[in-house]
Coordinates of C-alpha atoms in Angstrom, one line a residue:
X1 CA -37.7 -10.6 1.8
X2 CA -33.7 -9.2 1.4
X3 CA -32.4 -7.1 -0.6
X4 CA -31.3 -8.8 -3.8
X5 CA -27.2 -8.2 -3.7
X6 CA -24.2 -10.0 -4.5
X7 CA -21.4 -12.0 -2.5
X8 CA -18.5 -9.6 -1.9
X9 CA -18.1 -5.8 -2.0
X10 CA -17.1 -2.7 0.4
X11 CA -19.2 0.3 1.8
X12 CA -17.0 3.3 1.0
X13 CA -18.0 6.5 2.0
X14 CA -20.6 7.3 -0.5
X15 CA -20.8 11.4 -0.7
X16 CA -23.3 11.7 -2.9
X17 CA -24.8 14.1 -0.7
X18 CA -22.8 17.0 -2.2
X19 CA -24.3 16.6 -5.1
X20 CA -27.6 14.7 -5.3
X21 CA -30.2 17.1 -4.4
X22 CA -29.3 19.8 -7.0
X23 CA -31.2 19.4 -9.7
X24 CA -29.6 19.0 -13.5
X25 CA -28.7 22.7 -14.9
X26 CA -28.1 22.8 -18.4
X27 CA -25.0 24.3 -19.4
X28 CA -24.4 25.6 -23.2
X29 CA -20.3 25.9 -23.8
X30 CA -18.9 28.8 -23.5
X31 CA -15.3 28.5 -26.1
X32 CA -15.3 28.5 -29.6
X33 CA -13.7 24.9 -30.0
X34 CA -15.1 21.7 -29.5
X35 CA -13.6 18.7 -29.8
X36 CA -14.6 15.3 -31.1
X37 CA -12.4 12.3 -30.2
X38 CA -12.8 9.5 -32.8
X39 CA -12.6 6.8 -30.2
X40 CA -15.2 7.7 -27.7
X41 CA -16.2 3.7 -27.5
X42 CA -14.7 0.1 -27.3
X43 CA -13.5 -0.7 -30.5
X44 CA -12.4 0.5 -33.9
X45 CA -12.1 4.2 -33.7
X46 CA -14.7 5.9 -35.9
X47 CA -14.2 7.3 -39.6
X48 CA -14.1 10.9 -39.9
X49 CA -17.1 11.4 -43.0
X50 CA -16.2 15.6 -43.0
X51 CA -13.0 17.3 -43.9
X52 CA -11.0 20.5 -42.8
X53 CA -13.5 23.3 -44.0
X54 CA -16.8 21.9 -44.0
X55 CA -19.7 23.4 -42.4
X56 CA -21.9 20.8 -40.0
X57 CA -24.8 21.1 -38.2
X58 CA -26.2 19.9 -34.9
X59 CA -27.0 15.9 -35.4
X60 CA -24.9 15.5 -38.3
X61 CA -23.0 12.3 -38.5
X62 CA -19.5 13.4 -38.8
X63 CA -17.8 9.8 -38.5
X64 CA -19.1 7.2 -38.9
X65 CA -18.7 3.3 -37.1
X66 CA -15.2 2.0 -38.1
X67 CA -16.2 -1.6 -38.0
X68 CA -18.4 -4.0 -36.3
X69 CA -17.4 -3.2 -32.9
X70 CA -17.6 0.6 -33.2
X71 CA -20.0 3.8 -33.2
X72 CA -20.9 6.9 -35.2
X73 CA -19.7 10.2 -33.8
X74 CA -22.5 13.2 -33.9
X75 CA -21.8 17.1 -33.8
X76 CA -23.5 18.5 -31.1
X77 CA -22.8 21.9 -32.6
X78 CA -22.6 23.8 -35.4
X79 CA -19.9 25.7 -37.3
X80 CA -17.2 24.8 -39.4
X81 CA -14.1 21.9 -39.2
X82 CA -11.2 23.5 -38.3
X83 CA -8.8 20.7 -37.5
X84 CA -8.4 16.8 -37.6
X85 CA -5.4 16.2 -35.6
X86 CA -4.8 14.1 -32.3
X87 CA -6.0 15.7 -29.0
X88 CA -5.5 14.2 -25.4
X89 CA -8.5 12.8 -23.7
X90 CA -9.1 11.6 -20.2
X91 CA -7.0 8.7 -19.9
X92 CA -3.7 10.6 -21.2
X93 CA -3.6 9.3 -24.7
X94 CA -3.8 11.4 -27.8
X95 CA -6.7 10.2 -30.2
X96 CA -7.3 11.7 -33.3
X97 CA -10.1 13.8 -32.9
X98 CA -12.5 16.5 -35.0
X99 CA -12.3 20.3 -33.9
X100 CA -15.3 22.2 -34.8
X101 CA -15.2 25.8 -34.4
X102 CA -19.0 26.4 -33.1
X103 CA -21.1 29.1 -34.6
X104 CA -23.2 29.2 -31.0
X105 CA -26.0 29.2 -33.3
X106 CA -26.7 25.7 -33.1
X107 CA -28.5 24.9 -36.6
X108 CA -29.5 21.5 -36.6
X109 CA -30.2 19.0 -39.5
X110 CA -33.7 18.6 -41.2
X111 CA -36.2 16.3 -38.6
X112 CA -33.5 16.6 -35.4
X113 CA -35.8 16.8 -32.1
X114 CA -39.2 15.4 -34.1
X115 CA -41.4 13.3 -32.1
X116 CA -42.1 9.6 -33.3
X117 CA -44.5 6.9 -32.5
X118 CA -41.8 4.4 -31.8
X119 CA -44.2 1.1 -32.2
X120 CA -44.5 1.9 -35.6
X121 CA -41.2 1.2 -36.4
X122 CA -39.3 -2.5 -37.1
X123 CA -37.3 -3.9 -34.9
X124 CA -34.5 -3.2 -37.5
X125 CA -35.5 0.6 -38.2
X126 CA -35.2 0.7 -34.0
X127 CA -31.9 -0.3 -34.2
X128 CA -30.3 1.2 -37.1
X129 CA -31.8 4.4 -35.6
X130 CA -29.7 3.9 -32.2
X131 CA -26.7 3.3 -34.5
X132 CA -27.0 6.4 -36.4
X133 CA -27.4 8.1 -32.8
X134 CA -24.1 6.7 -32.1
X135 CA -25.5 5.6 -28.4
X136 CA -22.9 3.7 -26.4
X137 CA -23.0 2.5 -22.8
X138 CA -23.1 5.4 -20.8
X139 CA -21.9 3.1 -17.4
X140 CA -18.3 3.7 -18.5
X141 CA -17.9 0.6 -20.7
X142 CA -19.1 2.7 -23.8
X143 CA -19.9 -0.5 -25.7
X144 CA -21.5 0.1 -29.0
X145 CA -25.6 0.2 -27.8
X146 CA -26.6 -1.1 -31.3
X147 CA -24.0 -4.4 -31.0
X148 CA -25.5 -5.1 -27.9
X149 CA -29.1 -4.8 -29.1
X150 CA -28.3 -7.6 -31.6
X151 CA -27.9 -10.6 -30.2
X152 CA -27.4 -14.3 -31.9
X153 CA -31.3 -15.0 -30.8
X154 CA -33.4 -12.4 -29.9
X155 CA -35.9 -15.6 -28.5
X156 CA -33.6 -16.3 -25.7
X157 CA -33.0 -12.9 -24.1
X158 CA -35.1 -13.1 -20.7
X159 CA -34.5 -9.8 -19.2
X160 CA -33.6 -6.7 -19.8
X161 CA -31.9 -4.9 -17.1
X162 CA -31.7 -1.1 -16.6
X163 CA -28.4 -0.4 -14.0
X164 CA -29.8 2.9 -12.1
X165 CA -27.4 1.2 -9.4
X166 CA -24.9 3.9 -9.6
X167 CA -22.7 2.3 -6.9
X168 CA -19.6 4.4 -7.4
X169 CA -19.4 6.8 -4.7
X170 CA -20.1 10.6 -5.5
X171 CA -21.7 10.2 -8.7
X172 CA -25.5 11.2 -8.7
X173 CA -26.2 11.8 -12.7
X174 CA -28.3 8.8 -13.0
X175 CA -30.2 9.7 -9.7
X176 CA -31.0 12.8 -10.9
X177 CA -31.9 11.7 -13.9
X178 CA -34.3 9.2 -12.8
X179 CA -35.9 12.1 -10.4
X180 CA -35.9 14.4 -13.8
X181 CA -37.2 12.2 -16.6
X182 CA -38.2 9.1 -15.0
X183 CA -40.8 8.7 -17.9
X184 CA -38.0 8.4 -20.6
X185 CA -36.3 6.0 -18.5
X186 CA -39.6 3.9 -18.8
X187 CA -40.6 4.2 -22.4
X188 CA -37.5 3.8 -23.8
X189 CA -37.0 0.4 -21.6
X190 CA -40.5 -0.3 -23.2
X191 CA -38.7 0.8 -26.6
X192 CA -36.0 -2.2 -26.0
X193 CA -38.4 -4.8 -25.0
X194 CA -40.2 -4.2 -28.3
X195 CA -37.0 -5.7 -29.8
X196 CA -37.2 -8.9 -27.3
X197 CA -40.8 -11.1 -28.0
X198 CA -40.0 -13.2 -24.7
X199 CA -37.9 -10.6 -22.7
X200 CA -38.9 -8.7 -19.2
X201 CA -38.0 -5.3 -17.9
X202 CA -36.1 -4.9 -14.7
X203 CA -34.8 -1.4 -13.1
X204 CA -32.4 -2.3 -10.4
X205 CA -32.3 0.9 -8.3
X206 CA -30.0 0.7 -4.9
X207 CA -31.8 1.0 -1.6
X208 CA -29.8 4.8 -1.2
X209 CA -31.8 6.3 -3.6
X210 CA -35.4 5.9 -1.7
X211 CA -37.4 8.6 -3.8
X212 CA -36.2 7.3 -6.6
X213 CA -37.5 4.1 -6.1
X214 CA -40.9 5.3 -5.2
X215 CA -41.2 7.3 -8.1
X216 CA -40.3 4.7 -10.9
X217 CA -42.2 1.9 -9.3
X218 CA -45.6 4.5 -9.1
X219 CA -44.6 5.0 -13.2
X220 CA -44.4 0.9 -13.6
X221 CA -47.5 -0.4 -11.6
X222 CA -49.6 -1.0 -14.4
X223 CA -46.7 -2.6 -17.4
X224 CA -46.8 -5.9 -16.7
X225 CA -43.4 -6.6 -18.3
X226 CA -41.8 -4.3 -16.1
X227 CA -40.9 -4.3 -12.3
X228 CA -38.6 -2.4 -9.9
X229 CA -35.7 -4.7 -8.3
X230 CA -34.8 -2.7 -5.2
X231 CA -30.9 -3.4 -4.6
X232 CA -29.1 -3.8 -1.6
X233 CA -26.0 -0.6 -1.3
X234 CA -23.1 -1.7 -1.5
X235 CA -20.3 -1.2 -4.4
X236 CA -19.7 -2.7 -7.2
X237 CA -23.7 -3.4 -7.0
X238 CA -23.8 -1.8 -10.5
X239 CA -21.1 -3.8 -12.3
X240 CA -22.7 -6.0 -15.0
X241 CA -21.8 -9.4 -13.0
X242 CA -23.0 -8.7 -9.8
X243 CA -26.2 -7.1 -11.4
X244 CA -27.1 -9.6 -13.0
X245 CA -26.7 -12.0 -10.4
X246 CA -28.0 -9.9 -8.1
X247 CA -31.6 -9.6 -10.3
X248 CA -31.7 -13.1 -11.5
X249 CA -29.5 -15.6 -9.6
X250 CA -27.5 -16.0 -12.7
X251 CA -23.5 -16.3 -12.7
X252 CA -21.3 -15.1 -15.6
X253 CA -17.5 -14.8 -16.4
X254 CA -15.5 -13.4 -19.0
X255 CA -15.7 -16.1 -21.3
X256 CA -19.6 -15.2 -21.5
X257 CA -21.5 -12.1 -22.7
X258 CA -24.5 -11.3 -20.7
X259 CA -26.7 -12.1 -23.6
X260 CA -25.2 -15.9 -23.3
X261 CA -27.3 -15.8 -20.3
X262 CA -30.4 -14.5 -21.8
X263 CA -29.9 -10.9 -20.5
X264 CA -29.3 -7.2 -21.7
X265 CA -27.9 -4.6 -19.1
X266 CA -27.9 -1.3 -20.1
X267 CA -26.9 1.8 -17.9
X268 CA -29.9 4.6 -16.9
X269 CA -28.8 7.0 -19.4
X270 CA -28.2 4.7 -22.0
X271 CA -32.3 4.0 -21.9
X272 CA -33.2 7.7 -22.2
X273 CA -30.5 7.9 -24.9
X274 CA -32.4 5.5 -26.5
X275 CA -35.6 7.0 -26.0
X276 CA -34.6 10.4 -27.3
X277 CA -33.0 9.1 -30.4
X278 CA -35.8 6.6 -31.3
X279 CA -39.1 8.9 -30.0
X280 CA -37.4 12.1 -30.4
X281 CA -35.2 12.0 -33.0
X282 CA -32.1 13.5 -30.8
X283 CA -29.0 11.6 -31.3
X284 CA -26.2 11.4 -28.3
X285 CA -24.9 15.4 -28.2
X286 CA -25.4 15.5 -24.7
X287 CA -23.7 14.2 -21.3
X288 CA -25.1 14.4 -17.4
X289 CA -21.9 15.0 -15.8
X290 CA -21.5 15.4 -12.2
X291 CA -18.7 17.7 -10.8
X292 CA -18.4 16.9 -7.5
X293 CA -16.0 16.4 -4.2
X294 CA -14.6 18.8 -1.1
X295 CA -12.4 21.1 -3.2
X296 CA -14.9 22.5 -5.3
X297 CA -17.2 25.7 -4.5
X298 CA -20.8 24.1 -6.3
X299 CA -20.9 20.4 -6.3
X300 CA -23.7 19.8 -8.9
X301 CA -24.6 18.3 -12.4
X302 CA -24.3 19.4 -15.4
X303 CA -26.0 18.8 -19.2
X304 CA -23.1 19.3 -21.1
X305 CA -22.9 18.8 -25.1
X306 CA -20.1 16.9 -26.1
X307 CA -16.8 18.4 -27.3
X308 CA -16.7 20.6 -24.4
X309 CA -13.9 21.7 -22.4
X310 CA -13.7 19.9 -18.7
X311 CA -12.3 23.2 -17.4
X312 CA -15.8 24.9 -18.7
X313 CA -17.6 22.8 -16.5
X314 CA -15.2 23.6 -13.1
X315 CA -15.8 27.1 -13.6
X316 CA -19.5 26.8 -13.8
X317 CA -19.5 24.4 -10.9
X318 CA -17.6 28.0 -9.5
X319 CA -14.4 27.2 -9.6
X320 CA -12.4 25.2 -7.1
X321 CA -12.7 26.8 -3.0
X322 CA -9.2 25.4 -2.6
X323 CA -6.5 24.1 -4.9
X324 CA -7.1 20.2 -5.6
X325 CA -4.3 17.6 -4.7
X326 CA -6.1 14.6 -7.0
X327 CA -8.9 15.3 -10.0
X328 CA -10.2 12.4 -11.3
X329 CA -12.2 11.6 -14.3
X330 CA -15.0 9.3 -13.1
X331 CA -15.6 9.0 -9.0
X332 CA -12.8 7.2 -6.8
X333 CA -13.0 3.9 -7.2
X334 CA -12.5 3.3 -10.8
X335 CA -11.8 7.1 -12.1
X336 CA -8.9 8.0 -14.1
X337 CA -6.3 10.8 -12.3
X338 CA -6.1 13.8 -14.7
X339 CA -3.2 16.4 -14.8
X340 CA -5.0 18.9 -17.1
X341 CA -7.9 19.9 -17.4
X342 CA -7.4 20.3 -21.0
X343 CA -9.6 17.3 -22.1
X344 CA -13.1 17.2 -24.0
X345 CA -16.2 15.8 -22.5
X346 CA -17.1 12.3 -24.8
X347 CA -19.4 9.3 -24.8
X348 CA -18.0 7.8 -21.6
X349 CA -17.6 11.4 -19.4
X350 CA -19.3 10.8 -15.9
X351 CA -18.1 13.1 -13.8
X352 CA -14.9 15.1 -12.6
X353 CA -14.4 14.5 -9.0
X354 CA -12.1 17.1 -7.0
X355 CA -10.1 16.2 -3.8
X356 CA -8.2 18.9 -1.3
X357 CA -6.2 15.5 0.0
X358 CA -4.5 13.2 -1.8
X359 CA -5.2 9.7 0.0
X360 CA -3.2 7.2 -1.9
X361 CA 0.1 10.0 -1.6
X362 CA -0.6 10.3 2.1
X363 CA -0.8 6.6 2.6
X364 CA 2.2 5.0 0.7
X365 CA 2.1 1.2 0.4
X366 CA 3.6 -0.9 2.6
X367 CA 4.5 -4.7 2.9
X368 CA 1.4 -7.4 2.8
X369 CA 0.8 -8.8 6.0
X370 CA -1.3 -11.5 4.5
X371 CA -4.8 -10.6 6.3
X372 CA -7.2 -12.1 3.8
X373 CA -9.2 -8.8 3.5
X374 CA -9.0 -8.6 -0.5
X375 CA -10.2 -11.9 -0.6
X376 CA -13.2 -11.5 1.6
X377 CA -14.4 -8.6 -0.7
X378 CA -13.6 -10.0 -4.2
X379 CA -17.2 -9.9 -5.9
X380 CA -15.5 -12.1 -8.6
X381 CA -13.9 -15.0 -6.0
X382 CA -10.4 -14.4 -6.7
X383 CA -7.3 -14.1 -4.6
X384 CA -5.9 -10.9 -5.1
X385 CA -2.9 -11.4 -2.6
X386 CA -1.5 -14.7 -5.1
X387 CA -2.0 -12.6 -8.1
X388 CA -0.3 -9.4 -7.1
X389 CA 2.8 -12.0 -6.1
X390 CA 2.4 -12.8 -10.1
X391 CA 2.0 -9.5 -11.2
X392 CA 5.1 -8.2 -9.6
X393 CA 7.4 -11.1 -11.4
X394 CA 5.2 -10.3 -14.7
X395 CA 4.2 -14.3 -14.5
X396 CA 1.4 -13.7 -17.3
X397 CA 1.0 -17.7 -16.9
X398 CA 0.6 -17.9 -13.1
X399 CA -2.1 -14.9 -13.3
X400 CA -3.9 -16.9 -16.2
X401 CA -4.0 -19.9 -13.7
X402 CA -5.5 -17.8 -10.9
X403 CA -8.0 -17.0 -12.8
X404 CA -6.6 -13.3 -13.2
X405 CA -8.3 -12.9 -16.1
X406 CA -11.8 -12.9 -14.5
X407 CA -10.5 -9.4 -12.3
X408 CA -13.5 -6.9 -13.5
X409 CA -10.8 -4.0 -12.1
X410 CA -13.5 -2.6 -9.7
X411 CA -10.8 -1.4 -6.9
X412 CA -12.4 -3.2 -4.3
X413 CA -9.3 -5.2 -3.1
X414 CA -7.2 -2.0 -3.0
X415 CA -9.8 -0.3 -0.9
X416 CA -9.7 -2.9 1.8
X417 CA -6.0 -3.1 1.8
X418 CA -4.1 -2.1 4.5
X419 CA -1.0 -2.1 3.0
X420 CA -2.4 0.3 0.8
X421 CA -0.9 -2.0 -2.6
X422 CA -1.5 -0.7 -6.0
X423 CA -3.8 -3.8 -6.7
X424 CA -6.0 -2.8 -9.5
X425 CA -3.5 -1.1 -11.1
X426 CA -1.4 -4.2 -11.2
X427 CA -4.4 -6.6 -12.4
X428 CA -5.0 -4.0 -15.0
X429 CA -1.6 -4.1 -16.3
X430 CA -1.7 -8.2 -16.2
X431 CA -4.7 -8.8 -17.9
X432 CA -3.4 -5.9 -20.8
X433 CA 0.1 -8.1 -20.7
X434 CA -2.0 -11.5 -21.1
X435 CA -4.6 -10.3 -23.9
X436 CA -1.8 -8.8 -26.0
X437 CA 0.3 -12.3 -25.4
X438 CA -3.2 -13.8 -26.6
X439 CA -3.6 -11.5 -29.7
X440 CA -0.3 -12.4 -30.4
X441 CA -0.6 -16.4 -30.7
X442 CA -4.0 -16.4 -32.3
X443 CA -1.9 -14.3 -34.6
X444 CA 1.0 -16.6 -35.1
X445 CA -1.5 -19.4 -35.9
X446 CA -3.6 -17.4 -38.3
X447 CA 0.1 -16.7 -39.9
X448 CA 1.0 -20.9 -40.3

């Protein structure tokens, strides 16, 4: 039997060898300030519940869920509120953010790190627990956890799937992870089925990550609800489409959530997130980052709490061997360039990847010659060449009609370009363009 996959993709160089075999070093900040972006998720930014002066402890709630679509935001420190003012984070906006002064004393609230017997709870205590926790997709999406574990009908979710894919190259924080606590990972997938009467576990684990595999499916032989899908390498095996397709044969688009189609995907740290808050009464404090690539000195991960400085965790990682040309937030497909280093770790940090060469700068983009590559690769079954034509004349009605809008932005079309065209970036800025044009009419209509 074949790996289960999907239709489309590209093998980039993977180098999670730098990094993968070191285990997970915890790493308590060293500065004074920490800092607490309010919008660490999709969604309504959260409402600061503290003011300038106040004292807070480790696990306290110090905003809370701005509306539906949104997600508390926890103190992993204690001390006192120095500031609420707007600080940069790692996509070069300013959000207004929470500086704590920490205390390094780390006093926590009453019950923080208790154990619980998770089956005695509701299904509604289970989730208003991993809403106070202020758990969010820890893939990158950051999606509000607790939305997403409360669906229309909890009767017609089928599977829930854990992503320990980690496709994008050079990160290896979920690998280590499930080498370190593969026993969280479990229980707290058994912690989300409880919520799901009809529902079945599957771990989708890529075929890179061998020992991995071994270990979890050893951990799983006796649950009957649970079983290891062994996934076939190849990037963007971890995006939510291709997953899901990959583990049940089922096909969704952007008109359709995942629970439309009877399943829940959750990343590998978003499961032991959920464990800890619901069994060990630890909200989300903490991030596995991985600081990684050839420029430098230490390639390893890191448990970092949030709020603390990127350049904290470059230092530990022993500093850079020789000055970087490109650092990214995230790995190198869909990471975010940084030009400081002046940034907090939040919700959705992965990783910081460091490069001696610049690739894109040393390859500038020439004309198309029409090769057909991007379309070969497209894990969505779009034409990229056709909708970069539309992009460039800012033709927000030709890209909707090319089906534009089903792009998941996973760089795969730029990789395999040899042109070298800004792709992505120009589907990203088109499918912005066409969601604001469509805010915009269902606005005018709500106006008449």
């Amino acid at each position: 039997m074949g790996l289960a996959t999907f239709i489309g993709g590209v093998h980039p160089y993977e180098g999670k060898e730098l990094s993968m075999e070191h285990p997970i070093t915890v790493l308590q900040p060293n500065g004074v300030e920490m800092v607490f972006p309010l919008s660490q998720h999709i969604g309504a930014p959260a409402k600061p519940l503290v003011a300038v002066g106040d004292e807070v402890l480790v696990g306290q709630i110090i905003a809370e869920a701005g509306g539906f679509i949104s997600a508390n935001v926890v103190s992993s420190v204690s001390g006192k509120v120095k500031k609420i003012e707007p600080r940069r984070v790692a996509n070069g906006s300013m959000v207004n953010s929470i500086i704590i002064e920490n205390d390094k004393e780390y006093r926590a609230v009453e019950g923080f790190g208790e154990k619980r017997d998770y089956t005695k709870l509701s299904k509604d205590d289970i989730r208003k627990i991993v809403k106070d926790a202020g758990i969010v997709g820890l893939g990158g999406a950051a999606f509000p956890t607790h939305v997403k574990l409360s669906p229309k009908n909890e009767n017609e979710i089928d599977y829930i799937i854990v992503n320990g894919a980690e496709c994008e190259p050079y990160l290896t924080s979920d690998y280590r992870l499930m080498m370190e606590e593969p026993e969280k990972l479990v229980e707290g997938l058994k912690i989300i089925l409880e919520l799901f009467p009809n529902a079945k576990g599957i771990i989708g684990i890529e075929n890179n990550k061998p020992e991995a595999i071994a270990k979890i499916k050893k951990l799983v032989q006796s649950e009957s609800k649970i079983e290891v899908v062994e996934l076939y390498t190849k990037y963007p095996q971890g995006g939510e489409r291709s997953l899901i397709f990959a583990c049940t044969g089922r096909k969704l688009n952007s008109s359709l959530l995942p629970a439309d189609v009877g399943c829940i995907v959750d990343n590998t740290d978003t499961v032991i997130s959920i464990y800890n808050a619901v069994a060990e009464s630890t909200p989300l404090i903490r991030r596995i980052v991985t600081i990684t690539g050839d420029a430098v000195t230490t390639p390893q991960n890191f448990k970092v709490r949030t709020g603390t400085n990127y350049q904290e965790l470059i230092e530990a990682a022993g500093g850079f061997k020789t000055e970087p040309k490109k650092v990214l937030s995230g790995g190198p497909m869909m990471g975010q360039a940084l030009f400081t280093l002046d940034i907090p770790v939040t919700k959705s940090s992965s990783s910081i990847t460091t490069f001696v060469e610049d690739e894109v700068e040393e390859n500038p983009e020439t004309p198309c010659i029409k090769c057909g590559r991007c379309i070969d690769v497209c894990p969505s079954f779009l034409v990229p060449v056709l909708m970069m034509d539309k992009a460039l004349k800012d033709d927000t009605e030709g890209f909707e009609k090319l089906n534009g809008m089903e792009c998941v932005e996973c760089g795969s079309c730029a990789y395999v370009c040899p042109a070298k065209r800004p792709l992505t970036q120009g589907f990203k800025y088109m499918r912005q363009a066409v969601a604001a044009k469509r805010r915009a009419e269902a606005a005018k209509k709500e106006g008449k």
